[in-house]
mmCIF file of C-alpha atoms and ligand atoms in Angstrom:
data_model
loop_
_atom_site.group_PDB
_atom_site.id
_atom_site.type_symbol
_atom_site.label_atom_id
_atom_site.label_comp_id
_atom_site.label_asym_id
_atom_site.label_seq_id
_atom_site.Cartn_x
_atom_site.Cartn_y
_atom_site.Cartn_z
ATOM 1 C CA MET A 1 0.000 0.000 0.000
ATOM 2 C CA PRO A 2 1.470 3.441 -0.935
ATOM 3 C CA LEU A 3 2.032 5.880 1.962
ATOM 4 C CA ILE A 4 0.274 8.717 0.152
ATOM 5 C CA GLU A 5 -2.418 8.171 -2.424
ATOM 6 C CA SER A 6 -4.464 10.469 -4.707
ATOM 7 C CA GLU A 7 -8.113 11.251 -3.932
ATOM 8 C CA ALA A 8 -9.222 9.051 -6.831
ATOM 9 C CA GLY A 9 -7.027 6.238 -5.530
ATOM 10 C CA LEU A 10 -8.482 6.555 -2.044
ATOM 11 C CA ILE A 11 -12.031 6.488 -3.377
ATOM 12 C CA GLU A 12 -11.257 3.386 -5.402
ATOM 13 C CA ARG A 13 -9.882 1.841 -2.213
ATOM 14 C CA LEU A 14 -13.020 2.847 -0.280
ATOM 15 C CA ARG A 15 -15.217 1.389 -2.983
ATOM 16 C CA ASP A 16 -13.479 -1.957 -2.494
ATOM 17 C CA LEU A 17 -13.451 -1.722 1.301
ATOM 18 C CA PHE A 18 -17.131 -0.902 1.538
ATOM 19 C CA HIS A 19 -18.223 -3.253 -1.186
ATOM 20 C CA THR A 20 -20.625 -5.510 0.523
ATOM 21 C CA SER A 21 -22.618 -8.548 -0.326
ATOM 22 C CA PHE A 22 -25.675 -7.253 1.525
ATOM 23 C CA GLU A 23 -28.605 -6.854 -0.824
ATOM 24 C CA ASN A 24 -30.084 -3.875 1.021
ATOM 25 C CA GLY A 25 -31.579 -2.307 -2.121
ATOM 26 C CA VAL A 26 -28.473 -0.336 -3.154
ATOM 27 C CA GLU A 27 -28.898 0.401 -6.879
ATOM 28 C CA VAL A 28 -25.955 2.813 -7.246
ATOM 29 C CA GLY A 29 -23.266 2.731 -4.544
ATOM 30 C CA ILE A 30 -19.865 4.393 -4.175
ATOM 31 C CA GLY A 31 -18.435 5.985 -7.322
ATOM 32 C CA ASP A 32 -21.110 8.292 -8.743
ATOM 33 C CA ASP A 33 -22.367 11.749 -7.752
ATOM 34 C CA GLY A 34 -24.854 10.208 -5.385
ATOM 35 C CA ALA A 35 -26.091 6.844 -4.237
ATOM 36 C CA VAL A 36 -29.427 5.407 -5.328
ATOM 37 C CA ILE A 37 -31.392 3.171 -3.011
ATOM 38 C CA ALA A 38 -34.650 1.449 -3.774
ATOM 39 C CA ALA A 39 -37.403 3.082 -1.744
ATOM 40 C CA ASN A 40 -40.100 1.076 -0.067
ATOM 41 C CA ASN A 41 -43.136 2.169 1.888
ATOM 42 C CA ASN A 42 -41.383 2.389 5.254
ATOM 43 C CA LYS A 43 -40.630 5.734 6.859
ATOM 44 C CA LEU A 44 -36.955 6.758 7.027
ATOM 45 C CA VAL A 45 -35.028 7.943 10.076
ATOM 46 C CA ALA A 46 -32.001 10.156 9.330
ATOM 47 C CA THR A 47 -29.283 11.226 11.759
ATOM 48 C CA VAL A 48 -25.741 12.590 11.571
ATOM 49 C CA ASP A 49 -22.872 12.628 14.089
ATOM 50 C CA MET A 50 -19.360 13.955 13.941
ATOM 51 C CA ALA A 51 -16.129 13.059 15.709
ATOM 52 C CA VAL A 52 -13.431 15.723 15.847
ATOM 53 C CA GLU A 53 -9.804 15.197 16.877
ATOM 54 C CA GLU A 54 -9.044 16.501 20.404
ATOM 55 C CA ILE A 55 -12.780 16.894 21.166
ATOM 56 C CA HIS A 56 -14.043 13.331 20.653
ATOM 57 C CA PHE A 57 -10.764 11.444 20.417
ATOM 58 C CA LYS A 58 -7.007 11.799 20.660
ATOM 59 C CA ARG A 59 -4.812 10.208 18.021
ATOM 60 C CA GLU A 60 -2.412 8.975 20.723
ATOM 61 C CA TRP A 61 -5.244 7.041 22.428
ATOM 62 C CA SER A 62 -7.320 5.818 19.493
ATOM 63 C CA THR A 63 -6.432 4.079 16.257
ATOM 64 C CA PRO A 64 -8.309 5.127 13.100
ATOM 65 C CA PHE A 65 -10.063 1.725 13.296
ATOM 66 C CA GLN A 66 -11.378 2.589 16.774
ATOM 67 C CA ILE A 67 -12.353 6.128 15.731
ATOM 68 C CA GLY A 68 -14.406 4.752 12.828
ATOM 69 C CA ALA A 69 -15.999 2.024 14.923
ATOM 70 C CA LYS A 70 -16.916 4.357 17.797
ATOM 71 C CA LEU A 71 -18.587 6.963 15.606
ATOM 72 C CA THR A 72 -20.521 4.226 13.810
ATOM 73 C CA THR A 73 -21.697 2.965 17.202
ATOM 74 C CA ALA A 74 -22.829 6.475 18.221
ATOM 75 C CA ASN A 75 -24.613 6.922 14.937
ATOM 76 C CA LEU A 76 -26.404 3.557 14.837
ATOM 77 C CA ALA A 77 -27.402 4.024 18.487
ATOM 78 C CA ASP A 78 -29.339 7.150 17.454
ATOM 79 C CA VAL A 79 -31.193 5.157 14.793
ATOM 80 C CA PHE A 80 -32.070 2.391 17.279
ATOM 81 C CA ALA A 81 -33.126 5.021 19.837
ATOM 82 C CA MET A 82 -35.781 6.162 17.353
ATOM 83 C CA GLY A 83 -37.095 2.588 17.175
ATOM 84 C CA ALA A 84 -35.747 2.121 13.647
ATOM 85 C CA THR A 85 -33.477 -0.382 11.911
ATOM 86 C CA PRO A 86 -30.293 1.164 10.455
ATOM 87 C CA LYS A 87 -29.692 0.446 6.768
ATOM 88 C CA TYR A 88 -27.306 2.895 5.094
ATOM 89 C CA LEU A 89 -24.364 5.107 6.033
ATOM 90 C CA LEU A 90 -22.695 8.092 4.343
ATOM 91 C CA VAL A 91 -19.183 8.764 5.641
ATOM 92 C CA ALA A 92 -17.371 12.112 5.359
ATOM 93 C CA ALA A 93 -13.734 12.042 6.459
ATOM 94 C CA ALA A 94 -11.149 14.803 6.741
ATOM 95 C CA ILE A 95 -7.640 13.410 7.238
ATOM 96 C CA THR A 96 -4.035 14.532 7.035
ATOM 97 C CA GLU A 97 -1.907 13.463 4.083
ATOM 98 C CA VAL A 98 0.471 11.380 6.240
ATOM 99 C CA ASN A 99 -0.121 7.674 5.511
ATOM 100 C CA ASN A 100 -3.486 8.586 4.021
ATOM 101 C CA SER A 101 -4.101 5.211 2.368
ATOM 102 C CA GLN A 102 -3.457 3.311 5.623
ATOM 103 C CA THR A 103 -5.611 5.767 7.602
ATOM 104 C CA VAL A 104 -8.524 5.521 5.175
ATOM 105 C CA THR A 105 -8.262 1.735 5.161
ATOM 106 C CA ASP A 106 -8.258 1.526 8.957
ATOM 107 C CA LEU A 107 -11.155 3.986 9.321
ATOM 108 C CA ALA A 108 -13.188 2.025 6.785
ATOM 109 C CA ASN A 109 -12.453 -1.307 8.464
ATOM 110 C CA GLY A 110 -13.467 0.164 11.836
ATOM 111 C CA ILE A 111 -16.739 1.432 10.379
ATOM 112 C CA ARG A 112 -17.402 -1.964 8.797
ATOM 113 C CA SER A 113 -16.614 -3.778 12.055
ATOM 114 C CA VAL A 114 -19.800 -2.252 13.491
ATOM 115 C CA ALA A 115 -21.878 -1.802 10.332
ATOM 116 C CA ASP A 116 -21.498 -5.446 9.281
ATOM 117 C CA LYS A 117 -22.932 -6.685 12.576
ATOM 118 C CA PHE A 118 -26.144 -4.835 11.815
ATOM 119 C CA LYS A 119 -26.164 -5.514 8.049
ATOM 120 C CA VAL A 120 -25.691 -1.823 7.320
ATOM 121 C CA SER A 121 -24.131 -0.706 4.001
ATOM 122 C CA VAL A 122 -21.884 2.293 3.392
ATOM 123 C CA ILE A 123 -23.269 3.862 0.216
ATOM 124 C CA GLY A 124 -21.121 6.969 -0.135
ATOM 125 C CA GLY A 125 -19.271 9.806 1.538
ATOM 126 C CA ASP A 126 -16.737 12.566 1.033
ATOM 127 C CA LEU A 127 -13.010 13.076 1.565
ATOM 128 C CA SER A 128 -10.940 16.130 2.366
ATOM 129 C CA LYS A 129 -7.427 16.933 3.467
ATOM 130 C CA SER A 130 -7.233 18.616 6.857
ATOM 131 C CA GLU A 131 -4.767 19.519 9.621
ATOM 132 C CA LYS A 132 -6.731 17.471 12.140
ATOM 133 C CA MET A 133 -8.824 14.391 11.600
ATOM 134 C CA SER A 134 -12.593 14.638 11.663
ATOM 135 C CA LEU A 135 -15.243 12.191 10.662
ATOM 136 C CA SER A 136 -18.950 12.617 10.099
ATOM 137 C CA ILE A 137 -21.376 9.773 9.539
ATOM 138 C CA THR A 138 -24.958 10.084 8.373
ATOM 139 C CA ALA A 139 -27.187 7.090 8.981
ATOM 140 C CA LEU A 140 -30.482 6.222 7.359
ATOM 141 C CA GLY A 141 -32.767 3.700 8.968
ATOM 142 C CA GLU A 142 -36.185 2.230 8.321
ATOM 143 C CA LEU A 143 -39.150 2.435 10.632
ATOM 144 C CA SER A 144 -41.639 -0.381 10.404
ATOM 145 C CA GLY A 145 -43.928 1.029 13.101
ATOM 146 C CA LYS A 146 -44.144 4.313 14.968
ATOM 147 C CA ALA A 147 -41.019 6.301 15.852
ATOM 148 C CA ILE A 148 -40.066 6.264 19.536
ATOM 149 C CA THR A 149 -39.569 9.937 20.291
ATOM 150 C CA ARG A 150 -38.387 11.793 23.368
ATOM 151 C CA ASP A 151 -41.831 13.220 24.089
ATOM 152 C CA GLY A 152 -43.633 9.951 24.832
ATOM 153 C CA ALA A 153 -42.873 9.475 28.560
ATOM 154 C CA LYS A 154 -46.016 9.221 30.691
ATOM 155 C CA VAL A 155 -46.506 9.770 34.410
ATOM 156 C CA GLY A 156 -46.301 6.330 36.054
ATOM 157 C CA ASP A 157 -43.858 4.903 33.457
ATOM 158 C CA LEU A 158 -40.861 2.955 34.717
ATOM 159 C CA VAL A 159 -37.380 4.093 33.668
ATOM 160 C CA TYR A 160 -35.058 1.431 32.254
ATOM 161 C CA LEU A 161 -31.404 1.496 31.197
ATOM 162 C CA SER A 162 -30.018 -1.136 28.831
ATOM 163 C CA ALA A 163 -26.846 -1.125 31.018
ATOM 164 C CA LEU A 164 -25.211 0.979 33.739
ATOM 165 C CA PRO A 165 -23.563 4.070 32.202
ATOM 166 C CA GLY A 166 -20.275 5.539 33.445
ATOM 167 C CA LEU A 167 -17.816 3.011 32.051
ATOM 168 C CA SER A 168 -16.750 5.256 29.180
ATOM 169 C CA ALA A 169 -16.216 8.196 31.557
ATOM 170 C CA ALA A 170 -14.136 5.927 33.801
ATOM 171 C CA GLY A 171 -12.049 4.936 30.773
ATOM 172 C CA LEU A 172 -11.549 8.593 29.876
ATOM 173 C CA ALA A 173 -10.433 9.324 33.469
ATOM 174 C CA ILE A 174 -7.897 6.477 33.229
ATOM 175 C CA LEU A 175 -6.544 7.595 29.847
ATOM 176 C CA THR A 176 -6.337 11.215 30.994
ATOM 177 C CA ARG A 177 -4.063 10.067 33.836
ATOM 178 C CA GLY A 178 -1.777 8.396 31.300
ATOM 179 C CA LEU A 179 -2.829 4.899 32.463
ATOM 180 C CA ASN A 180 -4.211 2.026 30.404
ATOM 181 C CA ARG A 181 -5.937 -0.249 32.922
ATOM 182 C CA PRO A 182 -8.354 -1.594 33.994
ATOM 183 C CA LYS A 183 -8.812 -2.726 30.455
ATOM 184 C CA TYR A 184 -12.614 -3.040 30.532
ATOM 185 C CA VAL A 185 -13.180 0.677 31.144
ATOM 186 C CA VAL A 186 -10.497 1.759 28.657
ATOM 187 C CA GLU A 187 -12.164 -0.541 26.104
ATOM 188 C CA ALA A 188 -15.579 0.909 27.003
ATOM 189 C CA HIS A 189 -14.233 4.352 26.150
ATOM 190 C CA LEU A 190 -12.194 3.547 23.045
ATOM 191 C CA ASN A 191 -14.301 0.786 21.583
ATOM 192 C CA PRO A 192 -17.833 0.812 23.053
ATOM 193 C CA LYS A 193 -19.927 -2.203 22.123
ATOM 194 C CA LEU A 194 -23.289 -1.562 20.565
ATOM 195 C CA VAL A 195 -26.135 -3.856 21.571
ATOM 196 C CA ALA A 196 -29.421 -3.157 19.801
ATOM 197 C CA PRO A 197 -32.166 -2.458 22.368
ATOM 198 C CA ASN A 198 -34.501 -5.003 20.767
ATOM 199 C CA ASN A 199 -36.682 -5.610 23.830
ATOM 200 C CA LEU A 200 -36.948 -1.942 24.797
ATOM 201 C CA MET A 201 -37.845 -0.985 21.217
ATOM 202 C CA LYS A 202 -40.931 -3.192 21.411
ATOM 203 C CA VAL A 203 -42.416 -1.511 24.505
ATOM 204 C CA ALA A 204 -40.819 1.920 25.077
ATOM 205 C CA ASN A 205 -43.044 4.997 25.293
ATOM 206 C CA SER A 206 -39.932 7.181 24.926
ATOM 207 C CA MET A 207 -36.276 6.368 24.336
ATOM 208 C CA CYS A 208 -32.855 7.911 23.722
ATOM 209 C CA ASP A 209 -29.260 6.774 23.726
ATOM 210 C CA ILE A 210 -26.916 8.047 26.416
ATOM 211 C CA SER A 211 -24.347 10.108 24.555
ATOM 212 C CA ASP A 212 -24.096 13.223 26.731
ATOM 213 C CA GLY A 213 -24.693 11.571 30.131
ATOM 214 C CA LEU A 214 -27.670 10.049 31.949
ATOM 215 C CA VAL A 215 -28.894 13.284 33.579
ATOM 216 C CA SER A 216 -28.646 15.277 30.408
ATOM 217 C CA ASP A 217 -30.294 12.645 28.194
ATOM 218 C CA ALA A 218 -32.988 11.840 30.783
ATOM 219 C CA GLY A 219 -33.506 15.612 30.993
ATOM 220 C CA ASN A 220 -34.168 15.713 27.239
ATOM 221 C CA ILE A 221 -36.945 13.131 27.671
ATOM 222 C CA ALA A 222 -38.321 14.848 30.786
ATOM 223 C CA LYS A 223 -38.460 18.249 29.065
ATOM 224 C CA ALA A 224 -39.874 16.952 25.790
ATOM 225 C CA SER A 225 -42.548 14.937 27.644
ATOM 226 C CA GLY A 226 -43.381 17.578 30.281
ATOM 227 C CA VAL A 227 -42.705 15.193 33.193
ATOM 228 C CA ASN A 228 -40.074 14.663 35.889
ATOM 229 C CA ILE A 229 -37.816 11.611 36.027
ATOM 230 C CA ASP A 230 -36.875 10.297 39.452
ATOM 231 C CA LEU A 231 -33.810 8.048 39.457
ATOM 232 C CA SER A 232 -33.057 5.822 42.431
ATOM 233 C CA LYS A 233 -29.533 5.566 43.827
ATOM 234 C CA GLU A 234 -30.364 2.194 45.342
ATOM 235 C CA LEU A 235 -31.610 0.797 42.017
ATOM 236 C CA LEU A 236 -28.552 2.127 40.145
ATOM 237 C CA GLN A 237 -26.316 0.495 42.772
ATOM 238 C CA LYS A 238 -27.976 -2.878 42.142
ATOM 239 C CA SER A 239 -26.359 -3.202 38.720
ATOM 240 C CA ASP A 240 -23.664 -5.902 38.423
ATOM 241 C CA ASP A 241 -21.208 -3.304 37.127
ATOM 242 C CA TYR A 242 -21.664 -0.943 40.062
ATOM 243 C CA LYS A 243 -19.281 -2.460 42.625
ATOM 244 C CA ASP A 244 -16.173 -2.542 40.416
ATOM 245 C CA LEU A 245 -16.895 0.932 39.083
ATOM 246 C CA ALA A 246 -17.327 2.324 42.614
ATOM 247 C CA GLU A 247 -14.026 0.732 43.711
ATOM 248 C CA LEU A 248 -12.211 2.189 40.718
ATOM 249 C CA ALA A 249 -13.684 5.649 41.380
ATOM 250 C CA SER A 250 -12.550 5.614 44.999
ATOM 251 C CA GLU A 251 -9.038 4.480 43.971
ATOM 252 C CA LEU A 252 -8.858 7.487 41.654
ATOM 253 C CA GLY A 253 -10.457 9.859 44.165
ATOM 254 C CA GLU A 254 -13.478 10.372 41.901
ATOM 255 C CA ASP A 255 -17.198 10.235 42.621
ATOM 256 C CA VAL A 256 -18.690 7.166 40.947
ATOM 257 C CA PHE A 257 -22.033 8.978 40.627
ATOM 258 C CA ASP A 258 -20.336 11.694 38.574
ATOM 259 C CA TRP A 259 -19.437 8.994 36.065
ATOM 260 C CA ILE A 260 -22.850 7.310 36.197
ATOM 261 C CA LEU A 261 -24.927 10.491 36.024
ATOM 262 C CA THR A 262 -22.876 12.756 33.784
ATOM 263 C CA GLY A 263 -20.378 10.594 31.884
ATOM 264 C CA GLY A 264 -21.365 10.370 28.217
ATOM 265 C CA GLU A 265 -20.534 8.154 25.252
ATOM 266 C CA ASP A 266 -21.647 4.791 26.624
ATOM 267 C CA HIS A 267 -24.349 4.624 23.929
ATOM 268 C CA PHE A 268 -26.550 2.526 26.157
ATOM 269 C CA PHE A 269 -30.274 3.203 26.006
ATOM 270 C CA LEU A 270 -32.650 4.959 28.371
ATOM 271 C CA ALA A 271 -36.343 4.236 27.927
ATOM 272 C CA THR A 272 -39.592 4.758 29.755
ATOM 273 C CA VAL A 273 -42.049 1.875 29.755
ATOM 274 C CA SER A 274 -45.632 1.502 31.046
ATOM 275 C CA ALA A 275 -45.645 -0.222 34.452
ATOM 276 C CA ASP A 276 -47.758 -3.119 33.118
ATOM 277 C CA LYS A 277 -44.928 -4.006 30.704
ATOM 278 C CA ALA A 278 -42.267 -4.270 33.434
ATOM 279 C CA SER A 279 -39.823 -7.139 32.852
ATOM 280 C CA ASP A 280 -36.261 -8.090 33.800
ATOM 281 C CA ASP A 281 -35.597 -8.635 30.077
ATOM 282 C CA LEU A 282 -35.707 -4.873 29.538
ATOM 283 C CA GLY A 283 -32.468 -4.146 31.425
ATOM 284 C CA LEU A 284 -31.968 -2.228 34.654
ATOM 285 C CA LEU A 285 -34.988 -0.648 36.301
ATOM 286 C CA VAL A 286 -33.584 2.635 37.656
ATOM 287 C CA GLY A 287 -36.469 4.975 38.354
ATOM 288 C CA LYS A 288 -39.903 6.253 37.517
ATOM 289 C CA VAL A 289 -41.681 9.031 35.670
ATOM 290 C CA GLU A 290 -43.548 11.533 37.817
ATOM 291 C CA ALA A 291 -45.679 14.594 37.224
ATOM 292 C CA GLY A 292 -43.478 17.654 36.745
ATOM 293 C CA SER A 293 -41.915 20.029 34.299
ATOM 294 C CA GLY A 294 -38.716 18.540 32.935
ATOM 295 C CA VAL A 295 -36.570 17.944 36.029
ATOM 296 C CA VAL A 296 -34.366 14.894 36.690
ATOM 297 C CA ASN A 297 -34.122 13.961 40.381
ATOM 298 C CA LEU A 298 -32.076 11.434 42.300
ATOM 299 C CA ASP A 299 -34.089 10.050 45.219
ATOM 300 C CA GLY A 300 -36.436 13.019 45.005
ATOM 301 C CA LYS A 301 -33.734 15.705 45.009
ATOM 302 C CA ALA A 302 -32.825 17.725 41.905
ATOM 303 C CA ILE A 303 -29.463 16.752 40.377
ATOM 304 C CA THR A 304 -27.307 19.813 39.916
ATOM 305 C CA LYS A 305 -24.594 18.142 37.793
ATOM 306 C CA ALA A 306 -24.787 18.623 34.045
ATOM 307 C CA GLY A 307 -23.732 16.247 31.270
ATOM 308 C CA TYR A 308 -21.317 16.906 28.412
ATOM 309 C CA GLN A 309 -21.815 20.244 26.694
ATOM 310 C CA HIS A 310 -19.818 21.412 23.694
ATOM 311 C CA PHE A 311 -20.386 25.103 24.442
HETATM 312 N N1 LIG B 401 -25.974 21.814 13.142
HETATM 313 C C1 LIG B 401 -27.234 21.376 13.257
HETATM 314 N N2 LIG B 401 -28.144 21.678 12.315
HETATM 315 C C2 LIG B 401 -29.406 21.206 12.409
HETATM 316 N N3 LIG B 401 -29.860 20.436 13.399
HETATM 317 C C3 LIG B 401 -29.005 20.115 14.378
HETATM 318 C C4 LIG B 401 -27.650 20.562 14.364
HETATM 319 N N4 LIG B 401 -27.030 20.067 15.476
HETATM 320 C C5 LIG B 401 -27.964 19.341 16.133
HETATM 321 N N5 LIG B 401 -29.148 19.346 15.484
HETATM 322 C C6 LIG B 401 -30.391 18.658 15.866
HETATM 323 O O1 LIG B 401 -30.649 18.878 17.251
HETATM 324 C C7 LIG B 401 -31.208 17.715 17.864
HETATM 325 C C8 LIG B 401 -30.391 17.308 19.088
HETATM 326 O O2 LIG B 401 -29.049 17.061 18.697
HETATM 327 P P1 LIG B 401 -28.020 16.287 19.623
HETATM 328 O O3 LIG B 401 -28.097 16.834 21.002
HETATM 329 O O4 LIG B 401 -26.693 16.293 18.946
HETATM 330 O O5 LIG B 401 -28.645 14.838 19.608
HETATM 331 P P2 LIG B 401 -27.909 13.452 19.821
HETATM 332 O O6 LIG B 401 -27.373 13.479 21.222
HETATM 333 O O7 LIG B 401 -29.004 12.438 19.620
HETATM 334 O O8 LIG B 401 -26.844 13.386 18.771
HETATM 335 C C9 LIG B 401 -31.268 16.656 16.790
HETATM 336 O O9 LIG B 401 -32.567 16.662 16.224
HETATM 337 C C10 LIG B 401 -30.254 17.150 15.768
HETATM 338 O O10 LIG B 401 -30.571 16.680 14.471
HETATM 339 C C1 LIG B 402 -10.155 13.695 24.034
HETATM 340 C C2 LIG B 402 -11.538 13.550 24.597
HETATM 341 N N1 LIG B 402 -11.978 14.421 25.531
HETATM 342 C C3 LIG B 402 -13.239 14.334 26.006
HETATM 343 C C4 LIG B 402 -14.081 13.340 25.596
HETATM 344 C C5 LIG B 402 -15.475 13.230 26.186
HETATM 345 N N2 LIG B 402 -16.547 13.607 25.262
HETATM 346 C C6 LIG B 402 -16.340 14.209 24.080
HETATM 347 S S1 LIG B 402 -17.778 14.485 23.221
HETATM 348 C C7 LIG B 402 -18.711 13.807 24.479
HETATM 349 C C8 LIG B 402 -20.213 13.754 24.411
HETATM 350 C C9 LIG B 402 -20.791 13.093 23.210
HETATM 351 O O1 LIG B 402 -20.458 13.717 22.004
HETATM 352 P P1 LIG B 402 -21.496 14.539 21.129
HETATM 353 O O2 LIG B 402 -20.795 15.071 19.935
HETATM 354 O O3 LIG B 402 -22.189 15.551 21.989
HETATM 355 O O4 LIG B 402 -22.475 13.385 20.758
HETATM 356 P P2 LIG B 402 -24.023 13.447 20.398
HETATM 357 O O5 LIG B 402 -24.752 13.855 21.651
HETATM 358 O O6 LIG B 402 -24.178 14.449 19.292
HETATM 359 O O7 LIG B 402 -24.356 12.051 19.974
HETATM 360 C C10 LIG B 402 -17.885 13.383 25.529
HETATM 361 C C11 LIG B 402 -18.362 12.760 26.784
HETATM 362 C C12 LIG B 402 -13.581 12.438 24.621
HETATM 363 N N3 LIG B 402 -14.333 11.438 24.111
HETATM 364 N N4 LIG B 402 -12.319 12.558 24.162
HETATM 365 MG MG1 LIG B 403 -25.452 15.194 18.168
#
């Protein structure tokens, strides 16, 4: 593989790397001015996410493979959070010229490592040279039923999480200290695993993925639905992951509830579900929906901590 390749060469490479055997209704894929996909009667969900060097990742911590995989995870999580099935991706990448063919190859393989699991096809994108790396992925997904929006939470609903958040924030705290263990939290930060919320999607009245932190994302549902969400410390502590995370936080002199409540990027799912649909198969029961005006409480008291904010 050449160290530096022309734009046309890179696109040819991407065409090969993203060539997939999935049927998926792609009539024109990579290589023309636009992609053509066969429409059917389903509604489409569209979402875009970007990852910018130094803001979302550091090159010394993450390989291009991991950067591609993580953004794909974030992006597909948004499609699942709407109750849809992801189908197509458009990938825009800005990279430096250094080793550009290797970088593009690794990014593409990282994207495919997640996309392939969900039978999602990359149908196009864009390339640019840049001083710092940035990546933007647009996902299109199909809705077979009704979209699960943030405004559907009802007073009396139970609040479920697909898993305990905070692992990614713990990993970031470890990396920031120049450490690389425990491995499971570093992995959670650099290479989060996406699990489709199949059971929650069937019953949720409202749902979102946790990208900016539990309080912030629960707050989005609470505000959109015109309710309060009351989280329970005791229920959050019941999760299998809690004990190890709490030990790690105390070793580092951090508050484990800072990680759980405000750490972002786990891409787990938060959903509210009618009480008559309660089931252990839905994940962790962590709270309930109460009458109110958009506040997130912990054991009845307002949480003052905020989640991740770009500005
Ligand atoms: N630059 C933008 N232009 C238009 N819409 C935007 C822009 N940035 C964010 N949005 C919209 O604002 C809403 C919330 O965005 P965001 O907080 O990034 O959601 P998420 O955490 O799901 O990625 C979404 O509907 C998103 O499409
Ligand atoms: C170098 C570095 N510093 C800080 C973070 C933490 N961080 C960056 S963005 C973010 C929140 C999620 O990103 P955003 O672009 O807001 O995702 P979205 O809500 O749009 O899905 C977090 C927790 C990181 N991942 N890497
Ligand atoms: Mg966003």
